[in-house]
Every structure is written in structure tokens, then in C-alpha cells.
């Protein structure tokens, strides 16, 4: 019915994007945005959620598998984003692969997934502030944490992209110095050896390395994806693609892994898990209110604001883009005169704040962990389907592309299965949600007035790479 709708029936002024004082992102900005996406959680999550369950040895084995997955995905992404250099990212790859609704589900679905992980961040960040100012009412800290970030992003996402780079550099320096101090002053062979083996009550089977890898991917997922949403702002496409994307992951590892390893070599993991933020709490307990403690605290707080900044910067665009396709209410897609999807940012802020006052979130987090565990299976599938396209001006020709894609498909499939088996009820809830969203996007959106008007344009496959 909507196919016959004329353009004159729509007031599209709210969908127009007019960039004001646009500041293009160089390759390091691209890298820093990816690093900042999970800057807060890497070391903390490793200690609390991985090493506490599986010990150091299996944590390192799972990490190595996760690194292989990240590098395989980057190898495929290089070709995919060159063939389809669009802010739609995963959604656009799904369109070119003939699996549009699946790509849309994993693209748009990351906004609530990311938002729920922000619940954990706000709770821990609130704990840090409460430790510094114990007499202040606890309810105020989530607003103190999130308020400046919302304000910064409402000023313009081009500005926050540059600020992001500065914040990441500060955390790299701060955590690097803290790691050296921890290794020199606190690390010892006794605690390292005690944390190396399996904790009591943990058993190992053939799925264990893949389960641990899935937890690691949960920490690292979107370290390659979030910057692709901002591809229109890249100043040097080739260098950003080849260096900026992958170096985002390496920056994350360099910042977090040495410090977390040092912390795990300085105290029993059971004692670390009891601390609100082990990477800060142990330093405070062992070294007191000295310069190393304040350095670690400052780095963690900066990382908190950095991760939140990426959340609003990228996911606001995701919601706005889906609104502009007619799938969400029109106001969600409104941009301000500073090129900011301000309505979407406010929606995301409310979503993040809600979780700061809810403590029983384990099932939701386990459910949404299936997104990250299955993400690279979906990406490998898209690459294989896109490779079959013969009418693209820039076809996918990366060396070893198909072998890498098939390897990633199998490996990530096993990882997704392993995560599913950790809580099959949460897994069923996630994949049921995926099917419901796909049905909404495929059957309902095209039958709405705005959705039907835009859907033909959205589904138009790319046959030219002329913009490159």
C-alpha cells in the first residue's frame, strides 16, 4: 500500500542531516573509538567473570582463541567495508548478502545490548565515587557519571571523536604506569601460581576453551564494529580500514592485559572478586592513598566516561538511522543543527540510567551475551554470501577470503554453541528475540506508511564503489 505513496506526502525535514563544522576522524581517532568501546571492562571483566571461574591458564587459552576470531573478522571486514562503505555497517552487509532483516537485527540490536552492559558500568563507577565521597547520597552518582557524557555528545559527535582519542591516550599512559608499579611492587610467584590452575568446583570439557573464548569475545565484541558506523567521517579510508580498525583491539589489549595480569599475580582471585573494582581496589589495599592509587583511579574513571561516550556517539546514530528507514517513530531520527541524533541519545541515556538502580540483571546479561557470541558467525555468513555476488563494482577479492570465512564460520559457531550451553534458557530467549525482530522488520515495517516508502530505497543493493 505504501509503495504508491508520493514523496510529497512526507515532511522529511526532520530526516535531513546537515553537518556543522565537521571534523573528520583520522586513523588514530578510528582506533581510539574502537578501543574506548570496551575500555572500561577488559581487565575488570577478565578478573571477575573469567579468571574467577576458569583460572589464569584457561583464561589465556580462551583469550588466544578470541584474538584469532578478531583477526579473522578484521580480514573479512577490510573487504566488506570497501565494497559497502556505509554507516549501516552490519545492516548494509546483510542487505548485500540477501539477509537484510538478519543484518538489521544484529545492527540495531546492539543498542540495547550495549545499553545493558552500561548498567554494570554505572554501578561500578558509582561504587568508585561512593568510595571517594562516602557521605554523599548514593542515588546521585549515576547522574554524575552519565550527565557530562550526554552533554558532551549533544555538542556534536565530531567533537567527541577527537576527545575520545585524548582520553584513550591518557588511559594508555596511566594504566601502563600502573601495570609497571603493580608488577614491580606487588606481584609474587605464590599468588600467580595459585591463580594459574582451575578454581575449586570448576570442571573442564572439550567446550571449555570455546566457552572462555566466548566470554572474551563478549568483552571485545564491537571493538571492530562501532567505528564502522562513523565511516562517513573517516578522513583516510584506506589507513583507517587497514590500521585503525585492528589497532583498536591491540590498544585495548595493551592497556588492560598487563595490568590485569599483574593484579592476578598479586592476590588470590577470591579476594579480588570481592572488591568492587579489583584493578583499583587491590592497589588501594596494598599501597594506600598514594600516587599509584590515584593514577589507577583516574584511569578507571576516564575509561568509564570514554566507554559511555562511544555508547552515545555510535548507538545514537544506529537508532536514528533505523528511524530514518521508517522502522521507528520519526522523532527518534531527528538530528540537531550540530549533526547530533539528540532524541536517540536521550533515549539511550534513560536506558542506561534504568539499569543503575536494578541489581538483578544476570539473566538479561547472559541472554545478551549470545549476541556477541554469535556475531562473528553472522559476519562470516554475510561475507560468504557477498562473495557470491557478481554484479558489484567492487567485488570481494581478498586473498584467502573464503578459507578464512569458512574457518571463522565454524570456529565462531562452536563458540556460540558453547555460550548457549552455559545457560540454554537465556540462549533461547535471545534467539527468540532475534526471530521476532526479524519478523517485525521483514513483514511489518514494509507495510507501514513510512516504512513502505523507504524500504525500496534501503534495499537497493550497491553495484558501484564510485564514492571511493
Coordinates of C-alpha atoms in Angstrom, one line a residue:
X1 CA 0.0 0.0 0.0
X2 CA 2.8 2.3 0.8
X3 CA 4.6 1.7 -2.5
X4 CA 2.2 4.2 -4.2
X5 CA 2.9 6.9 -1.7
X6 CA 4.3 10.0 -3.2
X7 CA 7.2 11.9 -1.8
X8 CA 5.0 15.0 -1.3
X9 CA 3.1 13.2 1.4
X10 CA 6.1 13.2 3.7
X11 CA 7.8 16.1 5.5
X12 CA 11.3 14.8 5.5
X13 CA 12.9 17.9 7.0
X14 CA 13.5 16.1 10.3
X15 CA 15.4 13.3 8.5
X16 CA 17.9 15.6 6.9
X17 CA 21.4 15.6 8.3
X18 CA 23.4 18.8 8.0
X19 CA 26.9 18.6 9.3
X20 CA 28.2 21.7 11.0
X21 CA 31.9 22.2 11.5
X22 CA 32.5 18.6 10.6
X23 CA 35.9 17.3 11.9
X24 CA 37.0 14.2 10.1
X25 CA 38.4 11.3 12.0
X26 CA 41.9 10.2 11.3
X27 CA 43.1 6.6 11.7
X28 CA 44.0 7.0 15.3
X29 CA 40.6 8.5 16.1
X30 CA 39.0 5.5 14.5
X31 CA 41.3 3.2 16.5
X32 CA 40.6 5.1 19.8
X33 CA 36.8 4.9 19.3
X34 CA 37.0 1.1 18.9
X35 CA 39.3 0.9 22.0
X36 CA 37.1 3.1 24.1
X37 CA 34.1 1.0 23.2
X38 CA 35.1 -1.6 25.8
X39 CA 37.9 0.3 27.6
X40 CA 36.3 0.1 30.9
X41 CA 35.5 -3.6 31.1
X42 CA 38.5 -5.6 29.8
X43 CA 40.7 -6.0 32.9
X44 CA 37.7 -5.8 35.3
X45 CA 35.7 -8.4 33.4
X46 CA 38.6 -10.7 33.0
X47 CA 39.2 -10.9 36.8
X48 CA 35.6 -11.0 37.9
X49 CA 34.0 -13.1 35.2
X50 CA 36.7 -15.2 33.6
X51 CA 39.7 -15.8 35.8
X52 CA 37.5 -16.3 38.8
X53 CA 35.7 -19.2 37.0
X54 CA 38.5 -20.8 35.0
X55 CA 41.8 -19.6 36.4
X56 CA 44.7 -17.9 34.5
X57 CA 45.6 -20.8 32.3
X58 CA 42.2 -21.3 30.7
X59 CA 41.7 -17.5 30.6
X60 CA 44.8 -17.1 28.5
X61 CA 43.9 -20.1 26.2
X62 CA 40.4 -18.6 25.6
X63 CA 41.9 -15.2 25.0
X64 CA 44.2 -16.6 22.3
X65 CA 41.2 -18.1 20.6
X66 CA 39.3 -14.8 20.8
X67 CA 42.3 -13.0 19.3
X68 CA 42.2 -15.4 16.3
X69 CA 38.5 -14.6 15.9
X70 CA 39.1 -10.8 16.0
X71 CA 41.9 -11.0 13.4
X72 CA 39.8 -13.2 11.1
X73 CA 36.9 -10.8 11.3
X74 CA 39.1 -7.9 10.6
X75 CA 40.5 -9.6 7.5
X76 CA 36.9 -10.0 6.2
X77 CA 35.8 -6.6 7.3
X78 CA 38.5 -4.9 5.2
X79 CA 36.9 -6.2 2.0
X80 CA 33.3 -5.8 3.2
X81 CA 33.6 -2.1 4.2
X82 CA 35.5 -1.3 1.0
X83 CA 32.7 -2.9 -1.1
X84 CA 30.0 -1.3 1.1
X85 CA 31.4 1.9 2.9
X86 CA 28.1 2.9 4.6
X87 CA 27.2 3.9 8.1
X88 CA 24.7 1.0 8.0
X89 CA 27.6 -1.4 8.7
X90 CA 26.3 -4.8 9.6
X91 CA 22.9 -3.9 8.3
X92 CA 24.4 -3.0 4.9
X93 CA 26.4 -6.2 4.8
X94 CA 23.2 -8.1 5.4
X95 CA 21.5 -6.3 2.6
X96 CA 24.3 -7.1 0.1
X97 CA 24.2 -10.7 1.3
X98 CA 20.5 -11.0 0.8
X99 CA 19.9 -11.3 4.5
X100 CA 18.7 -7.8 5.2
X101 CA 16.5 -8.5 8.3
X102 CA 19.1 -10.6 9.9
X103 CA 21.7 -7.9 9.5
X104 CA 19.3 -5.3 10.7
X105 CA 18.6 -7.3 13.8
X106 CA 22.2 -7.6 14.8
X107 CA 22.9 -4.0 13.8
X108 CA 20.0 -2.3 15.7
X109 CA 20.1 -4.9 18.5
X110 CA 23.5 -3.7 19.6
X111 CA 21.9 -0.5 21.0
X112 CA 20.0 -2.3 23.9
X113 CA 22.9 -4.9 24.2
X114 CA 25.4 -2.1 24.8
X115 CA 22.9 -0.3 27.0
X116 CA 22.6 -3.2 29.3
X117 CA 26.3 -3.6 29.7
X118 CA 26.3 0.1 30.6
X119 CA 24.2 -0.9 33.6
X120 CA 27.2 -2.7 35.0
X121 CA 29.5 0.2 34.2
X122 CA 27.3 2.7 36.0
X123 CA 27.0 0.5 39.1
X124 CA 30.8 0.1 39.4
X125 CA 31.5 3.7 38.6
X126 CA 29.1 4.7 41.3
X127 CA 31.0 2.4 43.7
X128 CA 34.2 4.3 42.8
X129 CA 32.7 7.7 43.6
X130 CA 31.0 6.4 46.7
X131 CA 34.4 5.2 48.0
X132 CA 35.8 8.7 47.4
X133 CA 32.8 10.5 48.9
X134 CA 31.1 8.2 51.4
X135 CA 28.9 10.8 52.9
X136 CA 27.2 11.8 49.6
X137 CA 23.8 10.1 48.8
X138 CA 24.4 7.1 46.5
X139 CA 21.5 7.9 44.2
X140 CA 23.3 10.9 42.7
X141 CA 26.3 9.1 41.3
X142 CA 24.7 7.6 38.2
X143 CA 23.7 11.1 37.2
X144 CA 27.1 12.4 37.9
X145 CA 28.7 9.7 35.7
X146 CA 26.3 9.9 32.8
X147 CA 25.4 13.6 32.8
X148 CA 28.7 15.0 31.4
X149 CA 28.9 12.4 28.7
X150 CA 25.4 13.1 27.5
X151 CA 26.2 16.8 27.4
X152 CA 29.5 16.2 25.6
X153 CA 27.8 14.2 22.9
X154 CA 25.0 16.6 22.5
X155 CA 27.7 19.1 21.5
X156 CA 28.5 17.1 18.4
X157 CA 29.8 13.6 17.7
X158 CA 32.7 15.0 15.6
X159 CA 34.0 16.8 18.7
X160 CA 33.7 13.7 20.9
X161 CA 35.6 11.6 18.3
X162 CA 38.6 13.9 18.9
X163 CA 38.1 13.9 22.7
X164 CA 37.9 10.1 22.5
X165 CA 41.5 10.0 21.2
X166 CA 42.8 12.1 24.0
X167 CA 41.0 10.1 26.7
X168 CA 42.4 6.8 25.3
X169 CA 45.9 8.1 25.2
X170 CA 45.6 9.2 28.9
X171 CA 44.4 5.7 29.9
X172 CA 47.1 4.0 27.9
X173 CA 49.7 6.0 29.8
X174 CA 48.0 5.7 33.2
X175 CA 47.4 2.0 33.1
X176 CA 50.8 1.4 31.6
X177 CA 52.5 3.1 34.6
X178 CA 50.1 1.3 37.0
X179 CA 51.0 -2.0 35.4
X180 CA 54.7 -1.5 35.9
X181 CA 54.2 -0.5 39.5
X182 CA 52.0 -3.5 40.2
X183 CA 54.4 -5.9 38.7
X184 CA 57.4 -4.3 40.5
X185 CA 55.8 -3.7 43.9
X186 CA 53.1 -6.3 44.4
X187 CA 53.3 -9.3 42.0
X188 CA 54.6 -12.6 43.5
X189 CA 55.0 -16.2 42.4
X190 CA 52.8 -17.6 45.1
X191 CA 49.6 -15.8 44.1
X192 CA 50.4 -16.2 40.4
X193 CA 50.7 -20.0 40.9
X194 CA 47.6 -20.2 43.0
X195 CA 45.5 -18.3 40.4
X196 CA 47.0 -20.3 37.5
X197 CA 45.0 -23.5 38.0
X198 CA 41.3 -24.2 38.0
X199 CA 39.3 -22.8 40.9
X200 CA 37.6 -25.3 43.2
X201 CA 34.4 -26.7 41.7
X202 CA 35.2 -25.9 38.1
X203 CA 35.4 -28.8 35.6
X204 CA 36.8 -28.8 32.1
X205 CA 35.5 -30.5 29.0
X206 CA 36.0 -30.0 25.2
X207 CA 33.8 -26.9 25.2
X208 CA 35.8 -25.1 27.9
X209 CA 38.3 -23.3 25.7
X210 CA 35.4 -22.1 23.4
X211 CA 33.3 -21.1 26.4
X212 CA 36.1 -18.9 27.7
X213 CA 36.7 -17.6 24.2
X214 CA 33.0 -16.6 24.1
X215 CA 33.4 -14.7 27.4
X216 CA 36.4 -12.9 25.9
X217 CA 34.5 -12.0 22.7
X218 CA 31.8 -10.6 25.0
X219 CA 34.4 -8.2 26.3
X220 CA 35.9 -7.5 22.9
X221 CA 32.8 -7.6 20.6
X222 CA 32.3 -4.4 18.6
X223 CA 35.9 -3.3 19.0
X224 CA 35.9 -3.6 15.2
X225 CA 32.3 -2.7 14.6
X226 CA 31.5 0.6 16.3
X227 CA 33.8 2.7 14.3
X228 CA 32.2 1.5 11.0
X229 CA 29.1 3.3 11.9
X230 CA 31.1 6.5 11.6
X231 CA 32.7 5.6 8.3
X232 CA 31.4 8.8 6.6
X233 CA 33.7 10.8 9.0
X234 CA 36.9 8.9 8.2
X235 CA 39.5 11.3 6.7
X236 CA 41.7 8.5 5.3
X237 CA 39.6 5.5 4.4
X238 CA 42.5 3.1 3.5
X239 CA 44.6 3.7 6.6
X240 CA 41.6 3.7 8.9
X241 CA 40.4 0.4 7.4
X242 CA 43.8 -1.3 7.5
X243 CA 45.4 0.2 10.6
X244 CA 42.7 2.0 12.6
X245 CA 40.3 -0.9 12.9
X246 CA 42.7 -3.6 14.1
X247 CA 44.9 -1.3 16.2
X248 CA 41.7 -0.6 18.3
X249 CA 41.9 -4.2 19.5
X250 CA 45.6 -4.0 20.2
X251 CA 45.3 -0.8 22.1
X252 CA 42.6 -2.4 24.3
X253 CA 44.9 -5.4 25.0
X254 CA 48.0 -3.4 25.7
X255 CA 46.1 -1.2 28.1
X256 CA 44.3 -3.9 30.1
X257 CA 46.1 -7.2 29.8
X258 CA 49.5 -6.3 31.6
X259 CA 47.7 -4.6 34.4
X260 CA 45.1 -7.4 34.9
X261 CA 47.9 -10.0 34.8
X262 CA 49.8 -8.1 37.4
X263 CA 46.7 -7.8 39.6
X264 CA 46.2 -11.6 39.3
X265 CA 49.8 -12.2 40.3
X266 CA 49.4 -10.0 43.4
X267 CA 46.4 -11.5 45.3
X268 CA 44.2 -14.6 45.4
X269 CA 41.4 -14.3 42.8
X270 CA 38.7 -14.9 45.5
X271 CA 39.9 -11.8 47.3
X272 CA 39.9 -9.8 44.1
X273 CA 36.4 -10.7 43.1
X274 CA 35.2 -9.4 46.5
X275 CA 36.4 -5.9 45.5
X276 CA 34.1 -3.5 43.6
X277 CA 36.8 -2.8 41.1
X278 CA 39.8 -5.1 41.5
X279 CA 42.2 -3.1 39.3
X280 CA 41.8 -0.2 41.7
X281 CA 40.9 -1.9 45.0
X282 CA 44.0 -4.0 45.2
X283 CA 46.3 -1.1 44.7
X284 CA 44.5 0.9 47.4
X285 CA 44.6 -2.1 49.8
X286 CA 48.3 -2.8 49.3
X287 CA 49.7 0.7 48.6
X288 CA 47.2 3.0 50.3
X289 CA 46.3 6.5 49.2
X290 CA 49.4 7.0 47.2
X291 CA 50.1 8.3 43.7
X292 CA 49.7 4.8 42.1
X293 CA 46.2 4.5 43.6
X294 CA 45.1 7.9 42.3
X295 CA 46.6 7.1 38.9
X296 CA 44.7 3.8 38.7
X297 CA 41.5 5.5 39.9
X298 CA 41.9 8.3 37.4
X299 CA 42.5 5.9 34.5
X300 CA 39.4 3.9 35.5
X301 CA 37.2 6.9 35.7
X302 CA 38.4 8.2 32.4
X303 CA 37.8 4.8 30.9
X304 CA 34.2 4.9 32.3
X305 CA 33.5 8.2 30.6
X306 CA 35.2 7.0 27.4
X307 CA 33.1 3.9 27.1
X308 CA 29.9 5.9 27.7
X309 CA 31.0 8.4 25.1
X310 CA 31.2 5.7 22.4
X311 CA 27.9 4.3 23.5
X312 CA 26.1 7.6 22.8
X313 CA 28.3 8.5 19.8
X314 CA 27.7 5.3 17.8
X315 CA 24.4 3.9 19.1
X316 CA 22.6 7.2 18.8
X317 CA 23.4 7.0 15.1
X318 CA 22.2 3.4 14.9
X319 CA 18.7 4.3 16.3
X320 CA 18.5 7.4 14.2
X321 CA 19.3 5.5 11.1
X322 CA 16.7 2.9 11.7
X323 CA 14.1 5.6 12.4
X324 CA 15.0 7.3 9.1
X325 CA 14.2 4.0 7.4
X326 CA 10.7 4.3 8.7
X327 CA 11.0 1.5 11.3
X328 CA 10.9 3.6 14.5
X329 CA 8.9 6.8 15.3
X330 CA 10.2 9.8 13.3
X331 CA 11.3 11.8 16.3
X332 CA 13.9 9.2 17.1
X333 CA 15.7 10.1 13.9
X334 CA 15.9 13.8 14.5
X335 CA 19.3 15.5 14.2
X336 CA 20.2 18.8 15.8
X337 CA 21.9 21.7 13.9
X338 CA 25.2 20.2 15.3
X339 CA 24.6 16.9 13.5
X340 CA 23.7 15.1 16.7
X341 CA 20.8 12.5 16.9
X342 CA 19.7 14.2 20.1
X343 CA 16.5 12.3 20.7
X344 CA 18.2 8.9 20.3
X345 CA 20.9 10.0 22.7
X346 CA 18.3 10.9 25.3
X347 CA 16.6 7.6 24.9
X348 CA 19.9 5.8 25.3
X349 CA 20.6 7.8 28.5
X350 CA 17.3 6.7 30.0
X351 CA 18.0 3.1 29.1
X352 CA 21.5 3.3 30.8
X353 CA 20.1 5.0 33.9
X354 CA 17.4 2.5 34.4
X355 CA 19.9 -0.3 35.0
X356 CA 21.8 1.7 37.6
X357 CA 19.0 1.1 40.0
X358 CA 18.4 -2.6 39.1
X359 CA 20.7 -5.2 40.7
X360 CA 19.2 -8.5 39.4
X361 CA 20.4 -8.3 35.8
X362 CA 22.3 -11.6 35.4
X363 CA 19.7 -13.4 33.2
X364 CA 19.5 -10.3 30.8
X365 CA 23.3 -10.1 30.6
X366 CA 23.6 -13.8 29.9
X367 CA 20.9 -13.5 27.3
X368 CA 22.5 -10.6 25.5
X369 CA 25.9 -12.3 25.7
X370 CA 24.6 -14.6 22.9
X371 CA 24.7 -11.5 20.6
X372 CA 28.4 -11.2 20.9
X373 CA 29.0 -14.9 20.8
X374 CA 27.1 -15.3 17.6
X375 CA 28.1 -12.0 15.9
X376 CA 31.1 -13.3 14.0
X377 CA 29.2 -16.3 12.8
X378 CA 26.8 -13.9 11.2
X379 CA 29.7 -11.8 9.7
X380 CA 31.3 -14.9 8.2
X381 CA 28.0 -15.9 6.7
X382 CA 27.5 -12.4 5.2
X383 CA 31.0 -12.5 3.7
X384 CA 30.3 -15.9 2.1
X385 CA 27.0 -14.7 0.6
X386 CA 28.5 -11.3 -0.6
X387 CA 31.4 -13.2 -2.2
X388 CA 28.8 -14.9 -4.5
X389 CA 27.6 -11.5 -5.8
X390 CA 28.8 -11.0 -9.4
X391 CA 27.3 -7.5 -10.1
X392 CA 29.2 -5.4 -7.6
X393 CA 31.6 -2.8 -8.9
X394 CA 34.0 -3.7 -6.1
X395 CA 33.6 -7.4 -5.5
X396 CA 35.2 -9.2 -2.6
X397 CA 38.6 -10.5 -3.7
X398 CA 40.7 -10.5 -0.5
X399 CA 43.3 -13.3 -0.6
X400 CA 42.2 -16.4 1.4
X401 CA 38.9 -14.8 1.9
X402 CA 36.7 -17.9 1.5
X403 CA 39.0 -20.2 3.6
X404 CA 39.2 -17.5 6.4
X405 CA 35.4 -17.0 6.2
X406 CA 34.7 -20.7 6.4
X407 CA 37.2 -21.2 9.3
X408 CA 35.5 -18.2 11.2
X409 CA 32.1 -19.6 10.5
X410 CA 33.0 -23.0 12.1
X411 CA 35.0 -21.6 15.0
X412 CA 32.5 -18.9 15.9
X413 CA 29.7 -21.4 15.5
X414 CA 31.3 -23.6 18.1
X415 CA 31.9 -20.6 20.4
X416 CA 28.2 -19.5 20.0
X417 CA 27.1 -23.1 20.9
X418 CA 29.4 -23.2 23.9
X419 CA 27.9 -19.9 25.2
X420 CA 24.4 -21.1 24.5
X421 CA 25.1 -24.2 26.7
X422 CA 26.2 -22.1 29.7
X423 CA 22.5 -21.0 30.0
X424 CA 20.2 -22.5 27.4
X425 CA 17.2 -20.6 28.7
X426 CA 19.0 -17.3 28.2
X427 CA 20.1 -18.5 24.7
X428 CA 16.6 -19.4 23.7
X429 CA 15.4 -16.1 24.9
X430 CA 18.0 -14.3 22.8
X431 CA 17.4 -16.2 19.6
X432 CA 13.7 -16.0 20.1
X433 CA 14.1 -12.2 20.3
X434 CA 16.2 -12.3 17.1
X435 CA 13.4 -14.2 15.2
X436 CA 10.7 -11.8 16.5
X437 CA 12.7 -8.7 15.4
X438 CA 13.4 -10.3 12.0
X439 CA 9.7 -10.9 11.6
X440 CA 8.9 -7.3 12.6
X441 CA 11.5 -5.9 10.1
X442 CA 10.6 -8.2 7.3
X443 CA 6.8 -8.3 7.5
X444 CA 5.6 -5.3 9.5
X445 CA 7.9 -2.4 8.6
X446 CA 7.3 -2.6 4.8
X447 CA 3.6 -2.4 5.4
X448 CA 3.7 0.8 7.4
X449 CA 3.3 4.2 5.6
X450 CA 6.8 5.4 6.2
X451 CA 8.5 2.0 6.2
X452 CA 7.0 1.1 2.9
X453 CA 8.1 4.4 1.4
X454 CA 11.7 4.0 2.5
X455 CA 12.1 0.2 2.2
X456 CA 12.7 0.1 -1.5
X457 CA 15.5 2.6 -1.2
X458 CA 17.0 0.9 1.8
X459 CA 17.1 -2.5 0.0
X460 CA 18.8 -1.1 -3.1
X461 CA 22.0 -3.1 -3.3
X462 CA 25.3 -1.4 -4.1
X463 CA 26.6 -2.0 -7.5
X464 CA 29.1 0.8 -7.6
X465 CA 32.0 1.8 -5.4
X466 CA 32.4 5.2 -7.2
X467 CA 32.5 7.1 -3.9
X468 CA 35.9 5.6 -3.1

